[in-house]
């Protein structure tokens, strides 16, 4: 599977992932939300979903470091994973063990010693569309069993 570009490279409303890629993204249960508050959008935000690994978090932060005022990352239950502000600085990371895992990935990128990697990212709309299609297929299957 090819790697997807990070959200700041996406065109507005562009669907970036196939159905199979969306399923693969959800595979390990480590999916989370990233709410990106852009500097020019004054209070509005865009939601993205990706696997919340330390490396992915670091790459996502760096790819959006200078276009976002704030990035808030949560798990699927809306528990805070971390928060980043303009410039790609971690401001809040309740899980200090995770913070210690993110920093070795983020610091070399911030210092120009490494380039941020592209990661697989889906928009919230893409995931919600997939879930709605699954729910409809399930209801149709149940209806046929009656």
mmCIF file of N, CA and C in Angstrom:
data_model
loop_
_atom_site.group_PDB
_atom_site.id
_atom_site.type_symbol
_atom_site.label_atom_id
_atom_site.label_comp_id
_atom_site.label_asym_id
_atom_site.label_seq_id
_atom_site.Cartn_x
_atom_site.Cartn_y
_atom_site.Cartn_z
ATOM 1 N N UNK A 1 0.837 -1.178 0.000
ATOM 2 C CA UNK A 1 0.000 0.000 0.000
ATOM 3 C C UNK A 1 0.881 1.239 0.000
ATOM 4 N N UNK A 2 0.484 2.239 -0.774
ATOM 5 C CA UNK A 2 1.257 3.468 -0.812
ATOM 6 C C UNK A 2 0.946 4.337 0.398
ATOM 7 N N UNK A 3 1.894 5.139 0.781
ATOM 8 C CA UNK A 3 1.697 6.047 1.909
ATOM 9 C C UNK A 3 0.947 7.274 1.448
ATOM 10 N N UNK A 4 0.103 7.768 2.295
ATOM 11 C CA UNK A 4 -0.683 8.952 1.981
ATOM 12 C C UNK A 4 0.031 10.190 2.489
ATOM 13 N N UNK A 5 -0.259 11.269 1.851
ATOM 14 C CA UNK A 5 0.335 12.531 2.249
ATOM 15 C C UNK A 5 -0.309 13.053 3.519
ATOM 16 N N UNK A 6 0.403 13.882 4.201
ATOM 17 C CA UNK A 6 -0.137 14.505 5.401
ATOM 18 C C UNK A 6 -1.158 15.566 5.008
ATOM 19 N N UNK A 7 -2.035 15.944 5.937
ATOM 20 C CA UNK A 7 -3.171 16.790 5.594
ATOM 21 C C UNK A 7 -2.848 18.152 5.023
ATOM 22 N N UNK A 8 -1.729 18.759 5.375
ATOM 23 C CA UNK A 8 -1.493 20.095 4.834
ATOM 24 C C UNK A 8 -1.197 20.044 3.340
ATOM 25 N N UNK A 9 -0.998 18.840 2.779
ATOM 26 C CA UNK A 9 -0.783 18.678 1.352
ATOM 27 C C UNK A 9 -2.082 18.372 0.608
ATOM 28 N N UNK A 10 -3.200 18.193 1.314
ATOM 29 C CA UNK A 10 -4.460 17.794 0.698
ATOM 30 C C UNK A 10 -5.197 18.989 0.128
ATOM 31 N N UNK A 11 -5.949 18.738 -0.931
ATOM 32 C CA UNK A 11 -6.852 19.751 -1.462
ATOM 33 C C UNK A 11 -8.152 19.661 -0.691
ATOM 34 N N UNK A 12 -8.859 20.744 -0.571
ATOM 35 C CA UNK A 12 -10.108 20.780 0.191
ATOM 36 C C UNK A 12 -11.097 19.735 -0.320
ATOM 37 N N UNK A 13 -11.580 18.880 0.584
ATOM 38 C CA UNK A 13 -12.588 17.895 0.237
ATOM 39 C C UNK A 13 -12.080 16.699 -0.535
ATOM 40 N N UNK A 14 -10.787 16.611 -0.781
ATOM 41 C CA UNK A 14 -10.242 15.519 -1.573
ATOM 42 C C UNK A 14 -10.327 14.199 -0.796
ATOM 43 N N UNK A 15 -10.888 13.173 -1.428
ATOM 44 C CA UNK A 15 -10.921 11.844 -0.830
ATOM 45 C C UNK A 15 -9.591 11.181 -1.173
ATOM 46 N N UNK A 16 -8.873 10.769 -0.160
ATOM 47 C CA UNK A 16 -7.503 10.334 -0.383
ATOM 48 C C UNK A 16 -7.298 8.836 -0.275
ATOM 49 N N UNK A 17 -8.239 8.116 0.320
ATOM 50 C CA UNK A 17 -7.996 6.707 0.604
ATOM 51 C C UNK A 17 -9.097 5.826 0.028
ATOM 52 N N UNK A 18 -8.707 4.638 -0.404
ATOM 53 C CA UNK A 18 -9.680 3.663 -0.865
ATOM 54 C C UNK A 18 -10.328 2.996 0.342
ATOM 55 N N UNK A 19 -11.395 2.281 0.087
ATOM 56 C CA UNK A 19 -12.099 1.564 1.147
ATOM 57 C C UNK A 19 -11.164 0.578 1.856
ATOM 58 N N UNK A 20 -10.357 -0.159 1.108
ATOM 59 C CA UNK A 20 -9.421 -1.114 1.703
ATOM 60 C C UNK A 20 -8.370 -0.416 2.554
ATOM 61 N N UNK A 21 -7.909 0.734 2.101
ATOM 62 C CA UNK A 21 -6.915 1.485 2.871
ATOM 63 C C UNK A 21 -7.521 2.007 4.175
ATOM 64 N N UNK A 22 -8.790 2.414 4.135
ATOM 65 C CA UNK A 22 -9.453 2.860 5.355
ATOM 66 C C UNK A 22 -9.586 1.709 6.345
ATOM 67 N N UNK A 23 -9.939 0.527 5.839
ATOM 68 C CA UNK A 23 -10.035 -0.648 6.723
ATOM 69 C C UNK A 23 -8.673 -0.968 7.333
ATOM 70 N N UNK A 24 -7.629 -0.883 6.523
ATOM 71 C CA UNK A 24 -6.284 -1.183 7.025
ATOM 72 C C UNK A 24 -5.862 -0.167 8.090
ATOM 73 N N UNK A 25 -6.260 1.074 7.911
ATOM 74 C CA UNK A 25 -5.940 2.118 8.878
ATOM 75 C C UNK A 25 -6.558 1.805 10.245
ATOM 76 N N UNK A 26 -7.757 1.213 10.244
ATOM 77 C CA UNK A 26 -8.458 0.901 11.492
ATOM 78 C C UNK A 26 -7.992 -0.404 12.114
ATOM 79 N N UNK A 27 -7.181 -1.160 11.407
ATOM 80 C CA UNK A 27 -6.866 -2.542 11.749
ATOM 81 C C UNK A 27 -6.394 -2.786 13.177
ATOM 82 N N UNK A 28 -5.463 -2.014 13.680
ATOM 83 C CA UNK A 28 -4.871 -2.341 14.987
ATOM 84 C C UNK A 28 -5.546 -1.646 16.173
ATOM 85 N N UNK A 29 -6.592 -0.879 15.925
ATOM 86 C CA UNK A 29 -7.317 -0.243 17.020
ATOM 87 C C UNK A 29 -6.616 0.958 17.625
ATOM 88 N N UNK A 30 -5.573 1.461 16.999
ATOM 89 C CA UNK A 30 -4.815 2.584 17.532
ATOM 90 C C UNK A 30 -5.176 3.892 16.822
ATOM 91 N N UNK A 31 -6.368 3.938 16.261
ATOM 92 C CA UNK A 31 -6.819 5.089 15.506
ATOM 93 C C UNK A 31 -7.195 6.223 16.451
ATOM 94 N N UNK A 32 -6.889 7.444 16.046
ATOM 95 C CA UNK A 32 -7.249 8.600 16.853
ATOM 96 C C UNK A 32 -7.538 9.796 15.973
ATOM 97 N N UNK A 33 -8.004 10.869 16.606
ATOM 98 C CA UNK A 33 -8.350 12.110 15.915
ATOM 99 C C UNK A 33 -7.265 13.155 16.101
ATOM 100 N N UNK A 34 -7.072 13.952 15.073
ATOM 101 C CA UNK A 34 -6.243 15.147 15.178
ATOM 102 C C UNK A 34 -7.089 16.314 14.691
ATOM 103 N N UNK A 35 -7.394 17.229 15.572
ATOM 104 C CA UNK A 35 -8.140 18.448 15.221
ATOM 105 C C UNK A 35 -7.113 19.534 14.951
ATOM 106 N N UNK A 36 -7.103 20.015 13.725
ATOM 107 C CA UNK A 36 -6.119 21.011 13.316
ATOM 108 C C UNK A 36 -6.825 22.357 13.171
ATOM 109 N N UNK A 37 -6.421 23.287 14.005
ATOM 110 C CA UNK A 37 -6.945 24.652 13.956
ATOM 111 C C UNK A 37 -5.957 25.480 13.148
ATOM 112 N N UNK A 38 -6.324 25.820 11.929
ATOM 113 C CA UNK A 38 -5.429 26.554 11.025
ATOM 114 C C UNK A 38 -5.365 28.031 11.393
ATOM 115 N N UNK A 39 -4.228 28.630 11.171
ATOM 116 C CA UNK A 39 -4.010 30.041 11.494
ATOM 117 C C UNK A 39 -4.979 30.949 10.748
ATOM 118 N N UNK A 40 -5.222 30.678 9.472
ATOM 119 C CA UNK A 40 -6.045 31.584 8.675
ATOM 120 C C UNK A 40 -7.544 31.347 8.833
ATOM 121 N N UNK A 41 -7.962 30.248 9.461
ATOM 122 C CA UNK A 41 -9.379 29.903 9.528
ATOM 123 C C UNK A 41 -10.094 30.454 10.757
ATOM 124 N N UNK A 42 -9.416 31.080 11.666
ATOM 125 C CA UNK A 42 -10.004 31.766 12.816
ATOM 126 C C UNK A 42 -11.062 30.947 13.553
ATOM 127 N N UNK A 43 -10.636 29.908 14.217
ATOM 128 C CA UNK A 43 -11.535 29.163 15.091
ATOM 129 C C UNK A 43 -12.125 27.898 14.494
ATOM 130 N N UNK A 44 -12.127 27.765 13.185
ATOM 131 C CA UNK A 44 -12.624 26.521 12.610
ATOM 132 C C UNK A 44 -11.501 25.494 12.614
ATOM 133 N N UNK A 45 -11.879 24.245 12.505
ATOM 134 C CA UNK A 45 -10.857 23.203 12.508
ATOM 135 C C UNK A 45 -11.225 22.107 11.517
ATOM 136 N N UNK A 46 -10.238 21.321 11.172
ATOM 137 C CA UNK A 46 -10.421 20.157 10.320
ATOM 138 C C UNK A 46 -9.965 18.947 11.105
ATOM 139 N N UNK A 47 -10.740 17.871 11.027
ATOM 140 C CA UNK A 47 -10.416 16.645 11.755
ATOM 141 C C UNK A 47 -9.818 15.610 10.814
ATOM 142 N N UNK A 48 -8.753 14.999 11.271
ATOM 143 C CA UNK A 48 -8.094 13.924 10.540
ATOM 144 C C UNK A 48 -7.983 12.725 11.461
ATOM 145 N N UNK A 49 -7.823 11.574 10.866
ATOM 146 C CA UNK A 49 -7.674 10.345 11.645
ATOM 147 C C UNK A 49 -6.453 9.592 11.133
ATOM 148 N N UNK A 50 -5.685 9.067 12.072
ATOM 149 C CA UNK A 50 -4.539 8.233 11.718
ATOM 150 C C UNK A 50 -4.150 7.393 12.922
ATOM 151 N N UNK A 51 -3.244 6.448 12.695
ATOM 152 C CA UNK A 51 -2.762 5.603 13.791
ATOM 153 C C UNK A 51 -1.906 6.450 14.716
ATOM 154 N N UNK A 52 -2.266 6.467 15.979
ATOM 155 C CA UNK A 52 -1.602 7.315 16.960
ATOM 156 C C UNK A 52 -0.367 6.627 17.546
ATOM 157 N N UNK A 53 0.639 6.470 16.706
ATOM 158 C CA UNK A 53 1.929 5.990 17.199
ATOM 159 C C UNK A 53 2.810 7.212 17.458
ATOM 160 N N UNK A 54 3.831 7.042 18.258
ATOM 161 C CA UNK A 54 4.726 8.160 18.574
ATOM 162 C C UNK A 54 5.327 8.755 17.302
ATOM 163 N N UNK A 55 5.759 7.906 16.384
ATOM 164 C CA UNK A 55 6.370 8.387 15.141
ATOM 165 C C UNK A 55 5.347 9.133 14.282
ATOM 166 N N UNK A 56 4.141 8.593 14.162
ATOM 167 C CA UNK A 56 3.113 9.272 13.373
ATOM 168 C C UNK A 56 2.736 10.610 13.981
ATOM 169 N N UNK A 57 2.621 10.654 15.289
ATOM 170 C CA UNK A 57 2.288 11.911 15.969
ATOM 171 C C UNK A 57 3.361 12.962 15.681
ATOM 172 N N UNK A 58 4.620 12.589 15.798
ATOM 173 C CA UNK A 58 5.725 13.523 15.542
ATOM 174 C C UNK A 58 5.696 14.027 14.102
ATOM 175 N N UNK A 59 5.491 13.125 13.155
ATOM 176 C CA UNK A 59 5.459 13.522 11.745
ATOM 177 C C UNK A 59 4.251 14.410 11.445
ATOM 178 N N UNK A 60 3.101 14.094 12.021
ATOM 179 C CA UNK A 60 1.905 14.908 11.820
ATOM 180 C C UNK A 60 2.110 16.307 12.378
ATOM 181 N N UNK A 61 2.661 16.400 13.575
ATOM 182 C CA UNK A 61 2.919 17.705 14.188
ATOM 183 C C UNK A 61 3.839 18.530 13.296
ATOM 184 N N UNK A 62 4.919 17.934 12.860
ATOM 185 C CA UNK A 62 5.900 18.687 12.072
ATOM 186 C C UNK A 62 5.334 19.115 10.713
ATOM 187 N N UNK A 63 4.550 18.245 10.072
ATOM 188 C CA UNK A 63 3.972 18.599 8.777
ATOM 189 C C UNK A 63 3.011 19.775 8.890
ATOM 190 N N UNK A 64 2.438 19.981 10.057
ATOM 191 C CA UNK A 64 1.461 21.052 10.267
ATOM 192 C C UNK A 64 1.979 22.154 11.179
ATOM 193 N N UNK A 65 3.251 22.126 11.512
ATOM 194 C CA UNK A 65 3.814 23.015 12.527
ATOM 195 C C UNK A 65 3.625 24.493 12.233
ATOM 196 N N UNK A 66 3.689 24.888 10.970
ATOM 197 C CA UNK A 66 3.661 26.315 10.663
ATOM 198 C C UNK A 66 2.377 26.759 9.973
ATOM 199 N N UNK A 67 1.430 25.849 9.817
ATOM 200 C CA UNK A 67 0.141 26.231 9.244
ATOM 201 C C UNK A 67 -0.975 26.157 10.275
ATOM 202 N N UNK A 68 -0.714 25.531 11.408
ATOM 203 C CA UNK A 68 -1.750 25.359 12.430
ATOM 204 C C UNK A 68 -1.417 26.162 13.678
ATOM 205 N N UNK A 69 -2.425 26.834 14.208
ATOM 206 C CA UNK A 69 -2.270 27.497 15.507
ATOM 207 C C UNK A 69 -2.179 26.462 16.614
ATOM 208 N N UNK A 70 -3.001 25.405 16.463
ATOM 209 C CA UNK A 70 -3.061 24.384 17.501
ATOM 210 C C UNK A 70 -3.473 23.068 16.865
ATOM 211 N N UNK A 71 -2.942 21.989 17.395
ATOM 212 C CA UNK A 71 -3.343 20.640 17.006
ATOM 213 C C UNK A 71 -3.678 19.902 18.298
ATOM 214 N N UNK A 72 -4.878 19.360 18.357
ATOM 215 C CA UNK A 72 -5.286 18.574 19.515
ATOM 216 C C UNK A 72 -5.528 17.151 19.050
ATOM 217 N N UNK A 73 -4.826 16.203 19.650
ATOM 218 C CA UNK A 73 -4.962 14.796 19.282
ATOM 219 C C UNK A 73 -5.619 14.030 20.411
ATOM 220 N N UNK A 74 -6.641 13.231 20.042
ATOM 221 C CA UNK A 74 -7.366 12.437 21.028
ATOM 222 C C UNK A 74 -7.515 11.009 20.526
ATOM 223 N N UNK A 75 -7.828 10.106 21.458
ATOM 224 C CA UNK A 75 -8.166 8.755 21.038
ATOM 225 C C UNK A 75 -9.630 8.740 20.610
ATOM 226 N N UNK A 76 -10.155 7.575 20.269
ATOM 227 C CA UNK A 76 -11.524 7.476 19.779
ATOM 228 C C UNK A 76 -12.562 7.828 20.845
ATOM 229 N N UNK A 77 -12.181 7.823 22.101
ATOM 230 C CA UNK A 77 -13.095 8.190 23.195
ATOM 231 C C UNK A 77 -12.909 9.643 23.616
ATOM 232 N N UNK A 78 -12.196 10.404 22.813
ATOM 233 C CA UNK A 78 -11.913 11.825 23.064
ATOM 234 C C UNK A 78 -11.052 12.078 24.291
ATOM 235 N N UNK A 79 -10.240 11.108 24.695
ATOM 236 C CA UNK A 79 -9.249 11.338 25.749
ATOM 237 C C UNK A 79 -8.034 12.002 25.103
ATOM 238 N N UNK A 80 -7.535 13.042 25.732
ATOM 239 C CA UNK A 80 -6.408 13.789 25.182
ATOM 240 C C UNK A 80 -5.166 12.909 25.078
ATOM 241 N N UNK A 81 -4.574 12.899 23.894
ATOM 242 C CA UNK A 81 -3.277 12.239 23.695
ATOM 243 C C UNK A 81 -2.183 13.282 23.814
ATOM 244 N N UNK A 82 -2.307 14.360 23.029
ATOM 245 C CA UNK A 82 -1.353 15.460 23.150
ATOM 246 C C UNK A 82 -1.903 16.694 22.458
ATOM 247 N N UNK A 83 -1.240 17.808 22.738
ATOM 248 C CA UNK A 83 -1.620 19.088 22.162
ATOM 249 C C UNK A 83 -0.340 19.778 21.698
ATOM 250 N N UNK A 84 -0.406 20.341 20.521
ATOM 251 C CA UNK A 84 0.738 21.035 19.953
ATOM 252 C C UNK A 84 0.295 22.431 19.522
ATOM 253 N N UNK A 85 1.217 23.376 19.545
ATOM 254 C CA UNK A 85 0.911 24.740 19.133
ATOM 255 C C UNK A 85 1.804 25.137 17.972
ATOM 256 N N UNK A 86 1.537 26.335 17.419
ATOM 257 C CA UNK A 86 2.288 26.853 16.280
ATOM 258 C C UNK A 86 3.790 26.650 16.494
ATOM 259 N N UNK A 87 4.444 26.161 15.480
ATOM 260 C CA UNK A 87 5.870 25.879 15.565
ATOM 261 C C UNK A 87 6.163 24.419 15.871
ATOM 262 N N UNK A 88 5.121 23.654 16.186
ATOM 263 C CA UNK A 88 5.298 22.230 16.423
ATOM 264 C C UNK A 88 5.763 21.871 17.819
ATOM 265 N N UNK A 89 5.457 22.726 18.783
ATOM 266 C CA UNK A 89 5.874 22.458 20.152
ATOM 267 C C UNK A 89 4.794 21.682 20.905
ATOM 268 N N UNK A 90 5.198 20.638 21.604
ATOM 269 C CA UNK A 90 4.264 19.896 22.446
ATOM 270 C C UNK A 90 3.958 20.741 23.671
ATOM 271 N N UNK A 91 2.676 20.988 23.906
ATOM 272 C CA UNK A 91 2.290 21.795 25.058
ATOM 273 C C UNK A 91 1.681 20.954 26.170
ATOM 274 N N UNK A 92 1.021 19.868 25.787
ATOM 275 C CA UNK A 92 0.333 19.059 26.782
ATOM 276 C C UNK A 92 0.350 17.616 26.293
ATOM 277 N N UNK A 93 0.853 16.730 27.121
ATOM 278 C CA UNK A 93 0.887 15.310 26.810
ATOM 279 C C UNK A 93 0.727 14.565 28.141
ATOM 280 N N UNK A 94 -0.527 14.243 28.509
ATOM 281 C CA UNK A 94 -0.776 13.641 29.822
ATOM 282 C C UNK A 94 -0.017 12.336 30.066
ATOM 283 N N UNK A 95 0.191 11.543 29.034
ATOM 284 C CA UNK A 95 0.917 10.279 29.170
ATOM 285 C C UNK A 95 2.408 10.560 28.966
ATOM 286 N N UNK A 96 3.135 10.715 30.057
ATOM 287 C CA UNK A 96 4.545 11.079 29.978
ATOM 288 C C UNK A 96 5.396 10.007 29.300
ATOM 289 N N UNK A 97 4.986 8.755 29.402
ATOM 290 C CA UNK A 97 5.705 7.701 28.681
ATOM 291 C C UNK A 97 5.583 7.913 27.179
ATOM 292 N N UNK A 98 4.380 8.245 26.708
ATOM 293 C CA UNK A 98 4.183 8.536 25.294
ATOM 294 C C UNK A 98 4.986 9.766 24.888
ATOM 295 N N UNK A 99 4.999 10.775 25.727
ATOM 296 C CA UNK A 99 5.768 11.988 25.446
ATOM 297 C C UNK A 99 7.243 11.657 25.242
ATOM 298 N N UNK A 100 7.766 10.781 26.095
ATOM 299 C CA UNK A 100 9.167 10.365 25.963
ATOM 300 C C UNK A 100 9.400 9.560 24.685
ATOM 301 N N UNK A 101 8.355 8.944 24.145
ATOM 302 C CA UNK A 101 8.475 8.225 22.868
ATOM 303 C C UNK A 101 8.379 9.184 21.680
ATOM 304 N N UNK A 102 7.575 10.241 21.799
ATOM 305 C CA UNK A 102 7.388 11.193 20.702
ATOM 306 C C UNK A 102 8.642 12.031 20.485
ATOM 307 N N UNK A 103 9.241 12.504 21.546
ATOM 308 C CA UNK A 103 10.360 13.459 21.457
ATOM 309 C C UNK A 103 11.531 12.951 20.613
ATOM 310 N N UNK A 104 11.968 11.690 20.738
ATOM 311 C CA UNK A 104 13.077 11.253 19.883
ATOM 312 C C UNK A 104 12.738 11.253 18.384
ATOM 313 N N UNK A 105 11.462 11.213 18.041
ATOM 314 C CA UNK A 105 11.058 11.319 16.637
ATOM 315 C C UNK A 105 10.910 12.783 16.223
ATOM 316 N N UNK A 106 10.372 13.608 17.127
ATOM 317 C CA UNK A 106 10.066 15.001 16.809
ATOM 318 C C UNK A 106 11.304 15.903 16.827
ATOM 319 N N UNK A 107 12.164 15.743 17.801
ATOM 320 C CA UNK A 107 13.322 16.650 17.955
ATOM 321 C C UNK A 107 14.232 16.674 16.729
ATOM 322 N N UNK A 108 14.630 15.525 16.154
ATOM 323 C CA UNK A 108 15.496 15.594 14.962
ATOM 324 C C UNK A 108 14.818 16.283 13.779
ATOM 325 N N UNK A 109 13.503 16.130 13.665
ATOM 326 C CA UNK A 109 12.774 16.795 12.586
ATOM 327 C C UNK A 109 12.773 18.297 12.833
ATOM 328 N N UNK A 110 12.520 18.710 14.067
ATOM 329 C CA UNK A 110 12.491 20.138 14.395
ATOM 330 C C UNK A 110 13.857 20.786 14.221
ATOM 331 N N UNK A 111 14.920 20.026 14.461
ATOM 332 C CA UNK A 111 16.273 20.576 14.372
ATOM 333 C C UNK A 111 16.844 20.506 12.958
ATOM 334 N N UNK A 112 16.044 19.990 12.004
ATOM 335 C CA UNK A 112 16.494 19.907 10.622
ATOM 336 C C UNK A 112 17.423 18.738 10.346
ATOM 337 N N UNK A 113 17.543 17.827 11.291
ATOM 338 C CA UNK A 113 18.411 16.662 11.108
ATOM 339 C C UNK A 113 17.707 15.528 10.374
ATOM 340 N N UNK A 114 16.376 15.593 10.293
ATOM 341 C CA UNK A 114 15.587 14.577 9.599
ATOM 342 C C UNK A 114 14.388 15.257 8.959
ATOM 343 N N UNK A 115 13.905 14.667 7.885
ATOM 344 C CA UNK A 115 12.713 15.164 7.208
ATOM 345 C C UNK A 115 11.485 14.461 7.777
ATOM 346 N N UNK A 116 10.365 15.181 7.900
ATOM 347 C CA UNK A 116 9.147 14.494 8.342
ATOM 348 C C UNK A 116 8.694 13.505 7.276
ATOM 349 N N UNK A 117 8.216 12.369 7.720
ATOM 350 C CA UNK A 117 7.751 11.332 6.804
ATOM 351 C C UNK A 117 6.270 11.507 6.533
ATOM 352 N N UNK A 118 5.851 11.054 5.343
ATOM 353 C CA UNK A 118 4.432 11.017 5.041
ATOM 354 C C UNK A 118 3.810 9.869 5.822
ATOM 355 N N UNK A 119 2.600 10.083 6.292
ATOM 356 C CA UNK A 119 1.889 9.051 7.034
ATOM 357 C C UNK A 119 0.511 8.868 6.425
ATOM 358 N N UNK A 120 -0.125 7.768 6.727
ATOM 359 C CA UNK A 120 -1.466 7.506 6.236
ATOM 360 C C UNK A 120 -2.458 8.306 7.063
ATOM 361 N N UNK A 121 -3.200 9.158 6.388
ATOM 362 C CA UNK A 121 -4.146 10.051 7.043
ATOM 363 C C UNK A 121 -5.475 9.979 6.307
ATOM 364 N N UNK A 122 -6.555 9.888 7.064
ATOM 365 C CA UNK A 122 -7.893 9.951 6.489
ATOM 366 C C UNK A 122 -8.615 11.142 7.098
ATOM 367 N N UNK A 123 -9.477 11.741 6.320
ATOM 368 C CA UNK A 123 -10.302 12.800 6.890
ATOM 369 C C UNK A 123 -11.401 12.150 7.717
ATOM 370 N N UNK A 124 -11.933 12.901 8.636
ATOM 371 C CA UNK A 124 -13.041 12.388 9.448
ATOM 372 C C UNK A 124 -14.229 12.041 8.550
ATOM 373 N N UNK A 125 -14.441 12.851 7.514
ATOM 374 C CA UNK A 125 -15.545 12.607 6.592
ATOM 375 C C UNK A 125 -15.391 11.255 5.892
ATOM 376 N N UNK A 126 -14.159 10.921 5.491
ATOM 377 C CA UNK A 126 -13.928 9.622 4.853
ATOM 378 C C UNK A 126 -14.287 8.475 5.787
ATOM 379 N N UNK A 127 -13.866 8.578 7.039
ATOM 380 C CA UNK A 127 -14.146 7.502 7.992
ATOM 381 C C UNK A 127 -15.635 7.424 8.297
ATOM 382 N N UNK A 128 -16.290 8.558 8.456
ATOM 383 C CA UNK A 128 -17.725 8.548 8.747
ATOM 384 C C UNK A 128 -18.518 7.977 7.576
ATOM 385 N N UNK A 129 -18.082 8.272 6.347
ATOM 386 C CA UNK A 129 -18.745 7.710 5.176
ATOM 387 C C UNK A 129 -18.596 6.189 5.165
ATOM 388 N N UNK A 130 -17.405 5.698 5.475
ATOM 389 C CA UNK A 130 -17.174 4.250 5.535
ATOM 390 C C UNK A 130 -18.066 3.615 6.592
ATOM 391 N N UNK A 131 -18.128 4.218 7.779
ATOM 392 C CA UNK A 131 -18.943 3.657 8.860
ATOM 393 C C UNK A 131 -20.424 3.684 8.500
ATOM 394 N N UNK A 132 -20.883 4.740 7.819
ATOM 395 C CA UNK A 132 -22.288 4.814 7.405
ATOM 396 C C UNK A 132 -22.601 3.729 6.378
ATOM 397 N N UNK A 133 -21.679 3.500 5.446
ATOM 398 C CA UNK A 133 -21.879 2.444 4.452
ATOM 399 C C UNK A 133 -21.916 1.070 5.111
ATOM 400 N N UNK A 134 -21.053 0.861 6.100
ATOM 401 C CA UNK A 134 -21.055 -0.417 6.830
ATOM 402 C C UNK A 134 -22.362 -0.626 7.572
ATOM 403 N N UNK A 135 -22.846 0.442 8.217
ATOM 404 C CA UNK A 135 -24.091 0.344 8.970
ATOM 405 C C UNK A 135 -25.265 0.040 8.033
ATOM 406 N N UNK A 136 -25.290 0.689 6.878
ATOM 407 C CA UNK A 136 -26.358 0.434 5.911
ATOM 408 C C UNK A 136 -26.305 -1.002 5.397
ATOM 409 N N UNK A 137 -25.102 -1.489 5.095
ATOM 410 C CA UNK A 137 -24.955 -2.869 4.631
ATOM 411 C C UNK A 137 -25.408 -3.852 5.705
ATOM 412 N N UNK A 138 -25.108 -3.565 6.954
ATOM 413 C CA UNK A 138 -25.519 -4.422 8.066
ATOM 414 C C UNK A 138 -27.036 -4.443 8.201
ATOM 415 N N UNK A 139 -27.659 -3.275 8.105
ATOM 416 C CA UNK A 139 -29.119 -3.214 8.209
ATOM 417 C C UNK A 139 -29.786 -3.962 7.057
ATOM 418 N N UNK A 140 -29.232 -3.838 5.854
ATOM 419 C CA UNK A 140 -29.793 -4.555 4.711
ATOM 420 C C UNK A 140 -29.656 -6.064 4.892
ATOM 421 N N UNK A 141 -28.521 -6.498 5.418
ATOM 422 C CA UNK A 141 -28.317 -7.937 5.670
ATOM 423 C C UNK A 141 -29.291 -8.439 6.708
ATOM 424 N N UNK A 142 -29.496 -7.672 7.779
ATOM 425 C CA UNK A 142 -30.454 -8.079 8.818
ATOM 426 C C UNK A 142 -31.876 -8.112 8.278
ATOM 427 N N UNK A 143 -32.215 -7.144 7.413
ATOM 428 C CA UNK A 143 -33.537 -7.107 6.831
ATOM 429 C C UNK A 143 -33.791 -8.336 5.959
ATOM 430 N N UNK A 144 -32.780 -8.749 5.204
ATOM 431 C CA UNK A 144 -32.914 -9.937 4.353
ATOM 432 C C UNK A 144 -33.102 -11.203 5.177
ATOM 433 N N UNK A 145 -32.625 -11.225 6.421
ATOM 434 C CA UNK A 145 -32.756 -12.417 7.268
ATOM 435 C C UNK A 145 -34.177 -12.538 7.825
ATOM 436 N N UNK A 146 -34.961 -11.466 7.786
ATOM 437 C CA UNK A 146 -36.318 -11.520 8.338
ATOM 438 C C UNK A 146 -37.236 -12.326 7.504
#
